Coordinates of C-alpha atoms in Angstrom, one line a residue:
M434 CA 84.0 117.2 110.8
W435 CA 86.9 114.7 110.9
V436 CA 88.3 113.0 113.9
L437 CA 91.8 111.6 114.1
L438 CA 92.7 109.4 117.1
R439 CA 96.3 109.0 118.2
S440 CA 97.7 108.3 121.6
G441 CA 94.3 108.6 123.2
C442 CA 93.5 112.1 121.9
P443 CA 90.6 113.0 119.6
L444 CA 91.7 115.8 117.3
R445 CA 89.8 118.2 115.1
I446 CA 91.5 118.4 111.7
L447 CA 91.3 121.5 109.5
L448 CA 90.8 121.5 105.8
P449 CA 93.9 120.7 103.7
L450 CA 96.3 123.6 103.2
R451 CA 98.0 124.3 100.0
G452 CA 101.8 124.5 99.9
E453 CA 104.8 124.4 97.6
W454 CA 105.6 121.0 96.2
M455 CA 109.2 120.0 95.6
G456 CA 109.6 117.0 93.3
R457 CA 112.6 115.2 91.8
R458 CA 114.7 117.2 89.4
G459 CA 114.9 116.1 85.8
L460 CA 118.0 116.1 83.5
P461 CA 119.5 119.5 82.9
R462 CA 117.8 121.1 79.8
N463 CA 121.2 121.8 78.1
L464 CA 121.8 118.1 78.0
A465 CA 118.6 117.3 76.1
P466 CA 118.6 119.4 72.9
G467 CA 115.6 119.4 70.6
P468 CA 112.0 118.6 71.5
P469 CA 111.4 116.2 74.4
R470 CA 110.6 112.6 73.3
R471 CA 108.0 110.8 75.4
R472 CA 108.7 107.2 76.0
Y473 CA 105.6 105.3 76.9
R474 CA 105.9 102.7 79.7
K475 CA 104.0 99.5 79.9
E476 CA 103.1 100.1 83.6
T477 CA 102.6 103.6 84.8
L478 CA 101.1 102.6 88.2
Q479 CA 103.3 100.9 90.7
A480 CA 100.9 98.2 92.0
L481 CA 101.5 95.2 94.2
D482 CA 100.0 92.8 91.7
M483 CA 102.7 90.1 92.1
P484 CA 102.1 87.0 94.1
V485 CA 102.4 87.8 97.8
L486 CA 104.9 85.6 99.6
P487 CA 104.5 82.9 97.0
V488 CA 107.1 80.6 98.6
T489 CA 108.8 80.1 102.0
A490 CA 112.4 79.2 102.7
T491 CA 111.3 75.7 103.8
E492 CA 109.5 75.2 100.5
I493 CA 112.6 76.3 98.5
R494 CA 114.8 73.9 100.4
Q495 CA 112.4 71.0 99.9
Y496 CA 112.2 71.8 96.2
L497 CA 116.0 71.9 95.8
R498 CA 116.4 68.6 97.7
G499 CA 113.6 67.0 95.6
H500 CA 115.4 67.9 92.4
G501 CA 118.8 66.9 93.6
I502 CA 120.2 70.5 93.5
P503 CA 122.9 70.9 96.2
F504 CA 122.7 74.2 98.1
Q505 CA 124.1 76.1 101.1
D506 CA 122.3 78.3 103.6
G507 CA 123.3 81.9 103.5
H508 CA 122.4 85.0 105.4
S509 CA 119.4 86.2 103.3
C510 CA 119.7 83.9 100.3
L511 CA 120.2 80.2 99.6
R512 CA 123.3 79.4 97.4
A513 CA 122.9 76.6 95.0
L514 CA 124.5 75.0 91.9
S515 CA 123.3 77.1 88.9
P516 CA 121.4 75.3 86.1
F517 CA 121.9 78.4 83.9
A518 CA 125.7 78.4 83.8
E519 CA 127.6 76.4 81.2
S520 CA 130.3 73.9 82.3
S521 CA 133.0 76.2 80.9
Q522 CA 131.7 79.1 82.9
L523 CA 131.8 77.1 86.2
K524 CA 135.6 76.8 86.0
G525 CA 137.9 79.5 87.1
Q526 CA 141.4 80.1 85.9
T527 CA 142.7 77.2 88.0
G528 CA 140.2 74.8 86.5
V529 CA 138.5 74.3 89.8
T530 CA 134.7 74.4 89.6
T531 CA 133.2 77.6 91.1
S532 CA 130.0 76.1 92.5
F533 CA 127.0 77.6 94.2
S534 CA 126.8 80.7 92.0
L535 CA 123.0 80.8 92.1
F536 CA 121.5 83.0 94.8
I537 CA 117.8 82.5 95.8
D538 CA 116.1 85.0 98.1
K539 CA 114.7 83.2 101.1
T540 CA 111.7 85.6 101.3
T541 CA 110.6 86.1 97.7
G542 CA 112.2 83.2 95.9
R543 CA 113.7 85.5 93.3
F544 CA 117.0 84.2 91.9
L545 CA 120.3 85.5 90.4
C546 CA 123.1 83.6 88.8
M547 CA 126.4 85.3 89.3
T548 CA 128.0 83.4 86.5
S549 CA 125.6 83.8 83.7
L550 CA 123.8 86.9 85.1
A551 CA 120.5 85.1 84.6
E552 CA 117.7 86.3 87.0
G553 CA 114.0 85.8 87.5
S554 CA 111.2 84.9 89.8
W555 CA 110.7 81.6 91.6
E556 CA 108.2 80.5 89.0
D557 CA 110.9 81.2 86.3
F558 CA 113.3 79.0 88.2
Q559 CA 110.9 76.1 88.6
A560 CA 109.9 76.3 84.9
S561 CA 113.6 76.2 83.9
V562 CA 114.4 73.3 86.1
E563 CA 111.4 71.3 85.0
G564 CA 111.5 72.3 81.4
R565 CA 107.8 73.2 81.3
G566 CA 106.4 74.5 77.9
D567 CA 107.2 78.0 76.8
G568 CA 107.7 78.9 80.5
A569 CA 111.1 77.3 80.4
R570 CA 112.9 80.5 79.8
E571 CA 116.4 80.4 81.2
G572 CA 115.9 83.4 83.4
F573 CA 116.6 86.9 82.0
L574 CA 120.2 87.1 80.7
L575 CA 121.5 90.5 81.4
S576 CA 124.5 89.9 79.2
K577 CA 122.3 89.1 76.2
A578 CA 119.4 91.4 77.0
P579 CA 118.5 94.2 74.6
E580 CA 119.9 97.6 75.6
F581 CA 117.9 99.3 78.3
E582 CA 115.8 102.3 77.5
D583 CA 118.2 105.1 78.5
S584 CA 121.4 103.5 77.3
E585 CA 122.0 106.0 74.6
E586 CA 121.5 108.9 77.0
V587 CA 123.8 107.3 79.6
R588 CA 126.6 106.9 77.0
R589 CA 126.2 110.4 75.7
I590 CA 126.5 112.0 79.2
W591 CA 129.3 109.7 80.1
N592 CA 131.3 110.6 77.0
R593 CA 130.8 114.3 77.6
A594 CA 132.0 114.1 81.2
I595 CA 135.7 114.3 81.9
P596 CA 137.9 113.5 84.9
L597 CA 137.8 116.3 87.4
W598 CA 141.6 116.7 87.4
E599 CA 141.6 117.2 83.6
L600 CA 139.6 120.4 83.7
P601 CA 141.7 123.1 81.9
D602 CA 141.0 125.8 84.5
Q603 CA 142.7 125.3 87.9
E604 CA 140.2 127.8 89.5
E605 CA 137.3 125.6 88.2
I606 CA 138.9 122.5 89.8
Q607 CA 139.3 124.3 93.1
L608 CA 135.7 125.6 93.0
A609 CA 134.3 122.1 92.3
D610 CA 136.4 120.6 95.1
T611 CA 135.1 123.2 97.5
M612 CA 131.4 122.8 96.4
F613 CA 131.5 119.1 96.7
G614 CA 133.8 118.9 99.8
L615 CA 136.5 117.1 97.9
T616 CA 139.5 119.1 99.1
K617 CA 140.9 116.1 100.9
V618 CA 139.8 113.4 98.4
T619 CA 142.7 112.6 96.1
D620 CA 142.7 112.2 92.3
D621 CA 143.7 108.6 92.7
T622 CA 140.5 107.9 94.7
L623 CA 138.4 109.6 92.0
K624 CA 140.2 107.6 89.3
R625 CA 139.8 104.3 91.2
F626 CA 136.0 104.9 91.4
S627 CA 135.8 106.3 87.8
V628 CA 134.2 109.5 89.0
R629 CA 133.9 112.2 86.3
Y630 CA 132.7 115.8 86.1
L631 CA 130.1 117.2 83.7
R632 CA 130.9 120.8 83.0
P633 CA 127.6 122.0 81.4
A634 CA 125.6 120.8 84.4
R635 CA 128.3 121.4 87.0
S636 CA 127.7 118.0 88.3
L637 CA 129.8 115.0 89.5
V638 CA 129.0 111.8 87.5
F639 CA 129.0 108.5 89.4
P640 CA 128.9 105.4 87.1
W641 CA 126.9 102.2 87.7
F642 CA 128.7 99.3 86.1
S643 CA 127.1 95.8 85.5
P644 CA 128.4 93.0 87.7
G645 CA 132.0 92.3 86.9
G646 CA 132.4 95.8 85.4
S647 CA 131.6 94.5 81.9
G648 CA 129.5 97.5 80.9
L649 CA 128.1 100.9 81.9
R650 CA 124.4 100.4 83.0
G651 CA 123.5 103.7 84.6
L652 CA 124.6 107.1 86.1
K653 CA 123.9 109.3 89.0
L654 CA 124.5 113.0 88.6
L655 CA 125.1 115.1 91.7
E656 CA 124.7 118.9 91.2
A657 CA 125.9 121.4 93.8
K658 CA 124.1 124.8 94.1
C659 CA 124.9 127.7 96.3
Q660 CA 122.0 128.4 98.7
G661 CA 122.6 131.3 101.0
D662 CA 125.7 130.6 103.0
G663 CA 125.6 126.9 102.3
V664 CA 125.4 124.4 99.5
S665 CA 122.5 122.2 98.4
Y666 CA 122.7 119.1 96.3
E667 CA 120.3 117.6 93.8
E668 CA 120.5 114.1 92.3
T669 CA 119.5 112.8 89.0
T670 CA 119.6 109.1 88.2
I671 CA 119.5 107.5 84.8
P672 CA 117.6 105.2 84.4
R673 CA 114.9 106.2 86.9
P674 CA 115.4 105.0 90.4
S675 CA 112.5 102.5 90.0
A676 CA 113.8 101.1 86.8
Y677 CA 117.3 99.9 87.8
H678 CA 119.3 99.3 91.0
N679 CA 123.0 99.0 91.4
L680 CA 125.7 99.5 94.0
F681 CA 128.3 102.2 93.4
G682 CA 131.8 100.7 93.9
L683 CA 130.7 97.1 93.1
P684 CA 133.5 96.4 90.5
L685 CA 136.1 97.1 93.2
I686 CA 134.9 94.3 95.4
S687 CA 136.9 91.1 95.3
R688 CA 135.7 87.6 96.2
R689 CA 138.1 87.5 99.2
D690 CA 136.6 90.6 100.8
A691 CA 134.8 89.7 104.1
E692 CA 133.9 93.1 105.4
V693 CA 132.2 96.1 103.7
V694 CA 130.9 99.5 104.7
L695 CA 127.6 100.6 103.3
T696 CA 126.9 104.4 102.8
S697 CA 124.0 106.4 101.5
R698 CA 126.1 108.9 99.5
E699 CA 128.8 108.3 96.9
L700 CA 131.0 111.0 98.3
D701 CA 131.0 109.2 101.7
S702 CA 132.2 106.0 100.0
L703 CA 135.2 107.9 98.4
A704 CA 136.2 109.3 101.8
L705 CA 135.9 105.9 103.6
N706 CA 137.8 103.9 101.1
Q707 CA 140.6 106.5 100.9
S708 CA 140.9 106.8 104.7
T709 CA 140.5 103.2 105.8
G710 CA 141.2 101.1 102.7
L711 CA 138.1 99.0 103.4
P712 CA 135.7 98.0 100.6
T713 CA 132.8 100.5 100.4
L714 CA 129.5 100.4 98.6
T715 CA 126.8 103.1 98.2
L716 CA 123.1 102.2 98.3
P717 CA 121.4 103.5 95.1
R718 CA 118.5 105.2 96.8
G719 CA 120.3 106.3 100.0
T720 CA 118.3 105.8 103.2
T721 CA 115.1 105.4 101.2
C722 CA 115.3 101.7 100.2
L723 CA 117.5 98.6 100.1
P724 CA 116.1 96.7 97.1
P725 CA 116.1 92.9 97.6
A726 CA 117.6 92.5 94.1
L727 CA 120.9 93.7 95.6
L728 CA 121.1 91.2 98.5
P729 CA 123.0 88.5 96.6
Y730 CA 125.9 90.9 96.1
L731 CA 126.2 91.3 99.9
E732 CA 126.0 87.6 100.8
Q733 CA 129.8 87.1 100.8
F734 CA 130.4 89.5 103.7
R735 CA 130.7 88.3 107.2
R736 CA 130.6 91.8 108.6
I737 CA 128.6 94.7 107.2
V738 CA 128.9 98.2 108.7
F739 CA 126.2 100.7 108.1
W740 CA 127.4 104.4 108.1
L741 CA 124.4 106.1 106.4
G742 CA 124.4 109.6 107.9
D743 CA 124.4 111.8 110.9
D744 CA 120.7 112.1 111.7
L745 CA 118.0 109.9 113.3
R746 CA 116.4 109.0 110.0
S747 CA 119.7 107.5 108.8
W748 CA 119.9 105.5 112.1
E749 CA 116.4 104.2 111.7
A750 CA 117.1 103.2 108.1
A751 CA 120.2 101.3 109.1
K752 CA 118.3 99.3 111.7
L753 CA 115.6 98.5 109.1
F754 CA 118.1 97.4 106.4
A755 CA 120.1 95.3 108.9
R756 CA 117.0 93.1 109.4
K757 CA 117.1 92.2 105.7
L758 CA 120.8 91.3 105.8
N759 CA 120.7 89.2 109.0
P760 CA 121.3 91.5 112.0
K761 CA 123.9 89.2 113.5
R762 CA 126.5 90.2 110.9
C763 CA 125.5 93.9 110.8
F764 CA 127.0 96.8 112.8
L765 CA 125.8 100.4 112.9
V766 CA 127.7 103.7 113.3
R767 CA 125.6 105.9 115.6
P768 CA 125.1 109.5 114.5
G769 CA 126.7 112.1 116.8
D770 CA 128.9 115.2 117.0
Q771 CA 132.0 113.1 117.1
Q772 CA 130.7 110.7 114.4
P773 CA 129.5 112.8 111.5
R774 CA 129.1 111.6 107.9
P775 CA 132.3 110.0 106.5
L776 CA 133.1 112.9 104.1
E777 CA 132.6 115.4 106.9
A778 CA 134.7 113.3 109.2
L779 CA 137.6 113.2 106.7
N780 CA 137.4 116.9 106.2
G781 CA 137.2 117.5 109.9
G782 CA 140.3 115.5 110.7
F783 CA 138.6 112.6 112.5
N784 CA 140.0 109.1 112.6
L785 CA 137.5 107.1 110.4
S786 CA 139.0 103.7 111.4
R787 CA 138.5 104.5 115.0
I788 CA 134.9 105.5 114.4
L789 CA 134.2 102.2 112.6
R790 CA 135.6 100.3 115.5
T791 CA 132.9 101.9 117.7
A792 CA 130.1 100.6 115.5
L793 CA 127.4 98.9 117.6
P794 CA 126.0 95.4 116.8
A795 CA 122.5 95.5 115.2
W796 CA 121.5 92.3 117.0
H797 CA 121.1 91.8 120.7
K798 CA 119.3 89.5 123.1
S799 CA 115.7 90.1 124.1
I800 CA 116.7 91.7 127.4
V801 CA 118.9 94.8 127.5
S802 CA 120.1 97.1 130.2
F803 CA 120.1 100.9 130.3
R804 CA 123.8 100.8 129.7
Q805 CA 123.1 99.5 126.2
L806 CA 120.4 102.1 125.7
R807 CA 121.9 105.2 127.2
E808 CA 123.6 106.4 123.9
E809 CA 120.3 106.0 122.0
V810 CA 118.4 107.9 124.8
L811 CA 121.1 110.6 124.5
G812 CA 120.6 110.7 120.7
E813 CA 116.8 111.3 121.2
L814 CA 117.4 114.0 123.8
S815 CA 120.0 115.7 121.5
N816 CA 117.7 115.6 118.5
V817 CA 114.2 116.4 120.0
E818 CA 112.7 117.6 116.7
Q819 CA 113.9 114.6 114.7
A820 CA 112.8 112.2 117.4
A821 CA 109.3 113.8 117.2
G822 CA 109.0 112.6 113.6
L823 CA 108.9 113.9 110.1
R824 CA 107.0 117.2 109.9
W825 CA 104.3 117.9 107.3
S826 CA 105.1 120.7 104.8
R827 CA 101.4 121.4 104.0
F828 CA 99.8 121.0 107.4
P829 CA 101.3 123.2 110.1
D830 CA 98.4 122.5 112.5
L831 CA 99.2 118.8 112.4
N832 CA 102.8 119.6 113.3
R833 CA 101.6 121.7 116.2
I834 CA 99.3 118.9 117.6
L835 CA 101.1 115.7 116.6
K836 CA 104.7 117.1 116.4
G837 CA 105.5 114.8 113.5
H838 CA 104.9 111.5 111.7
R839 CA 106.6 108.7 113.5
K840 CA 107.3 105.0 112.6
G841 CA 105.8 102.2 114.6
E842 CA 102.5 104.0 115.4
L843 CA 98.9 103.5 114.4
T844 CA 96.7 106.4 113.5
V845 CA 92.9 106.0 113.2
F846 CA 91.1 108.5 111.0
T847 CA 87.3 108.8 110.9
G848 CA 84.6 111.1 109.7
P849 CA 81.0 111.0 108.3
T850 CA 80.3 109.7 104.8
G851 CA 81.1 112.3 102.2
S852 CA 83.2 114.5 104.5
G853 CA 86.3 114.1 102.4
K854 CA 88.3 111.5 104.4
T855 CA 89.9 109.9 101.4
T856 CA 90.7 113.2 99.8
F857 CA 92.4 114.5 102.9
I858 CA 94.3 111.3 103.7
S859 CA 95.6 111.2 100.1
E860 CA 97.1 114.6 100.5
Y861 CA 98.2 113.9 104.0
A862 CA 100.1 110.8 102.7
L863 CA 101.3 112.6 99.6
D864 CA 102.9 115.3 101.7
L865 CA 105.0 112.6 103.5
C866 CA 105.7 110.6 100.4
S867 CA 107.2 113.7 98.7
Q868 CA 109.7 113.9 101.5
G869 CA 110.9 110.3 100.9
V870 CA 108.5 108.3 103.1
N871 CA 107.9 105.0 101.2
T872 CA 104.1 104.7 101.1
L873 CA 101.7 101.8 100.4
W874 CA 98.1 102.6 99.7
G875 CA 95.4 100.0 100.3
S876 CA 92.2 101.5 98.8
F877 CA 89.4 99.0 99.1
E878 CA 86.5 101.5 98.4
I879 CA 87.6 103.4 95.3
S880 CA 89.7 102.1 92.4
N881 CA 93.5 102.7 92.1
V882 CA 93.0 104.7 88.9
R883 CA 90.6 107.1 90.5
L884 CA 92.8 107.4 93.6
A885 CA 95.9 108.0 91.5
R886 CA 93.9 110.7 89.5
V887 CA 93.0 112.5 92.7
M888 CA 96.6 112.3 94.1
L889 CA 98.1 113.4 90.7
T890 CA 95.8 116.4 90.8
Q891 CA 96.8 117.3 94.3
F892 CA 100.5 116.8 93.3
A893 CA 100.2 119.2 90.4
E894 CA 98.1 121.6 92.4
G895 CA 95.9 122.3 89.4
R896 CA 93.1 120.8 87.2
L897 CA 95.0 118.6 84.7
E898 CA 91.9 117.9 82.7
D899 CA 92.1 121.6 81.6
Q900 CA 95.8 121.3 80.7
L901 CA 96.4 117.9 79.2
D902 CA 99.6 119.1 77.5
K903 CA 101.2 119.2 81.0
Y904 CA 100.1 115.6 81.9
D905 CA 103.3 113.9 80.9
H906 CA 105.4 116.4 82.8
W907 CA 103.5 115.9 86.1
A908 CA 103.0 112.1 85.5
D909 CA 106.8 111.7 85.1
R910 CA 107.4 113.5 88.4
F911 CA 104.6 111.7 90.2
E912 CA 106.0 108.3 89.0
D913 CA 109.3 109.0 90.7
L914 CA 107.6 109.1 94.2
P915 CA 108.1 106.0 96.4
L916 CA 104.4 105.3 96.2
Y917 CA 102.8 101.9 95.7
F918 CA 99.2 100.6 95.6
M919 CA 97.6 97.3 96.6
T920 CA 95.4 95.9 93.9
F921 CA 92.6 94.8 96.3
H922 CA 89.1 96.1 95.8
G923 CA 86.1 95.3 97.9
Q924 CA 86.0 92.7 100.8
Q925 CA 89.4 91.1 101.7
S926 CA 90.7 88.9 104.4
I927 CA 92.8 90.6 107.0
R928 CA 95.4 87.8 106.7
T929 CA 95.8 88.4 102.9
V930 CA 96.2 92.2 103.5
I931 CA 98.8 91.7 106.3
D932 CA 100.7 89.3 104.0
T933 CA 100.8 91.9 101.3
M934 CA 102.0 94.6 103.7
Q935 CA 104.7 92.3 105.0
H936 CA 105.8 91.7 101.4
A937 CA 105.9 95.4 100.7
V938 CA 107.9 96.2 103.8
Y939 CA 110.5 93.6 102.7
V940 CA 110.7 94.5 99.0
Y941 CA 110.1 98.3 99.0
D942 CA 111.0 99.2 102.7
I943 CA 107.6 100.7 103.2
C944 CA 107.4 103.1 106.2
H945 CA 103.7 104.2 105.9
V946 CA 100.6 102.1 105.1
I947 CA 97.2 103.6 104.5
I948 CA 94.1 101.3 104.8
D949 CA 90.9 102.8 103.5
N950 CA 88.9 101.4 105.1
L951 CA 88.6 98.8 107.9
Q952 CA 85.0 97.9 107.2
F953 CA 86.1 96.0 104.0
M954 CA 87.9 93.4 106.2
M955 CA 85.1 92.9 108.7
G956 CA 82.9 90.7 106.5
H957 CA 85.7 88.2 105.9
E958 CA 86.5 87.5 109.6
Q959 CA 84.4 84.6 111.0
L960 CA 86.0 84.8 114.4
S961 CA 83.0 86.1 116.1
T962 CA 79.5 87.2 115.4
D963 CA 80.2 90.1 117.7
R964 CA 81.1 93.0 115.4
I965 CA 83.0 94.9 118.2
A966 CA 85.1 91.8 119.0
A967 CA 85.9 91.3 115.3
Q968 CA 87.0 95.0 115.0
D969 CA 89.1 94.7 118.1
Y970 CA 90.9 91.7 116.6
I971 CA 91.6 93.6 113.3
I972 CA 92.8 96.7 115.1
G973 CA 95.1 94.5 117.2
V974 CA 96.6 92.8 114.1
F975 CA 97.4 96.2 112.5
R976 CA 98.8 97.6 115.8
K977 CA 101.1 94.5 116.1
F978 CA 102.2 94.9 112.5
A979 CA 103.1 98.6 113.1
T980 CA 105.2 97.7 116.1
D981 CA 106.9 94.6 114.7
N982 CA 107.8 96.3 111.4
N983 CA 108.5 99.8 112.7
C984 CA 106.0 101.0 110.1
H985 CA 103.3 103.7 110.6
V986 CA 99.7 102.5 109.8
T987 CA 97.0 105.0 109.0
L988 CA 93.6 103.3 109.3
V989 CA 90.3 104.9 108.0
I990 CA 87.2 103.8 109.9
H991 CA 83.6 104.7 109.2
P992 CA 81.8 105.9 112.3
R993 CA 78.3 104.9 113.3
K994 CA 75.5 107.2 112.3
E995 CA 75.1 110.3 114.4
D996 CA 72.7 113.3 114.3
D997 CA 73.9 116.1 112.0
D998 CA 74.2 118.5 115.0
K999 CA 76.1 116.0 117.2
E1000 CA 79.9 115.9 117.1
L1001 CA 81.7 112.6 116.6
Q1002 CA 83.0 111.0 119.8
T1003 CA 85.4 108.1 120.4
A1004 CA 82.3 105.9 121.0
S1005 CA 81.2 106.7 117.5
I1006 CA 83.5 104.1 116.1
F1007 CA 81.3 101.1 117.1
G1008 CA 82.0 101.9 120.7
S1009 CA 85.2 99.8 120.5
A1010 CA 87.4 100.0 123.6
K1011 CA 90.5 99.1 121.6
V1012 CA 90.0 101.8 118.9
S1013 CA 88.9 104.5 121.2
G1014 CA 91.6 103.7 123.7
L1015 CA 94.4 104.2 121.2

């Protein structure tokens, strides 16, 4: 028997149910003639093996001052004189030096030089400044880097795609406009954003150009399919989402632009730019993640408006992303019947400029009145199912009892040794991860390789050891999930674990953390010889983390030994008041 504690209710959980798994679609088969070619990757497991919070903003400032490098404080980055740019590159057409072209992330220390396109870690920057040994590589020069893995495929698809208005059949143009909702989007807008149409796949093709528009670096294909009375869309990105990040519309941004609107779909950016004339950018992974590598490109803006969608999930993502970009300059368009997605607003005859003027500031004082909250309360009342959280596709009984998986909560899961806690939790988390919930696994008891094998088997819904010829197929699909693993094993300090979780929330926008299990942090805490007091402290730390970061934490705890014929109670978890009172 398992017990799951949430909001003060002990729950009986049934055995995992099987269900249909929907993964990310691959490239259309008719675009990949001949036998498939497997490209082996150096890292197939996304693990957080990088230094956790290796540097603070204060340490970065002290280092720059100590080496005589002038800098300016920015919203999420420090801007400094770049040691990677040649003197000729630092002068514009007027001959005036364009200083402070180096951006250093205040949280991670990662840098990007806008002039030379050199980028790297904080350690790379220090090595370059100090000229230390073979570590003195001058960053990673994108302009001089070897071609990326999928460059040939990107160019082939791009060359086969044609502008939508150049299709020979007028009926085909009208059908595409209808399927993608482009009836009011002009050809000039499509041309300005370099949007094309791939006839064999019946997909729109959105390009990702390198900074400055100097070269094509990637593509996103959007395919429309008839589904009953409606239309469903499927995305394919090349390279894979985890391999490359870019902002659609970036070459159209000028240095003088002080305001930008961020969207989660390329079609929304087209509608917004055409209707309002404002600069618009599309996040590469929609509401899933805002990669820190893109923050330097958003530093120049004094006002950033998020218009990500028309549901509560988009609203929550906008508030999360605003925290990375400095909430004081961010504004959010609240979802509602009179404020749909930008493309739907354009097609529905709404005034998009007026909607943007109603955007709410993301930052407010510590004390608010109901007047400031009333629209958000109305949003939850109008979307009861969404407010209840994301529903599981494999576990209808969980949906019936818990209603859904919500951010900012702590779930405690317990059961006797050998009852299948890890097996169940892995499928429980995999269900959510497949629906776009960015997940971080902290497995302290079993190795990441063994855990990944179990999860891959659950993902494939079959014994892969008996069908190894299908391994690459399922491994490729599994690799596209927003799933990450801590590299800890065995006893760890709670402070180290929390630092890792903070790093993951910032870098990967993690929404769900699984800790398996709490006992592996008990031995490192010397706060008290009282085991219950130590456990209460750890639970309090995890609960505060969940609240402060609006992230759900699932915590596995071993219960005390009970007789086989006796059911587990809340007191079975060391009798802790804090755990059993959740």
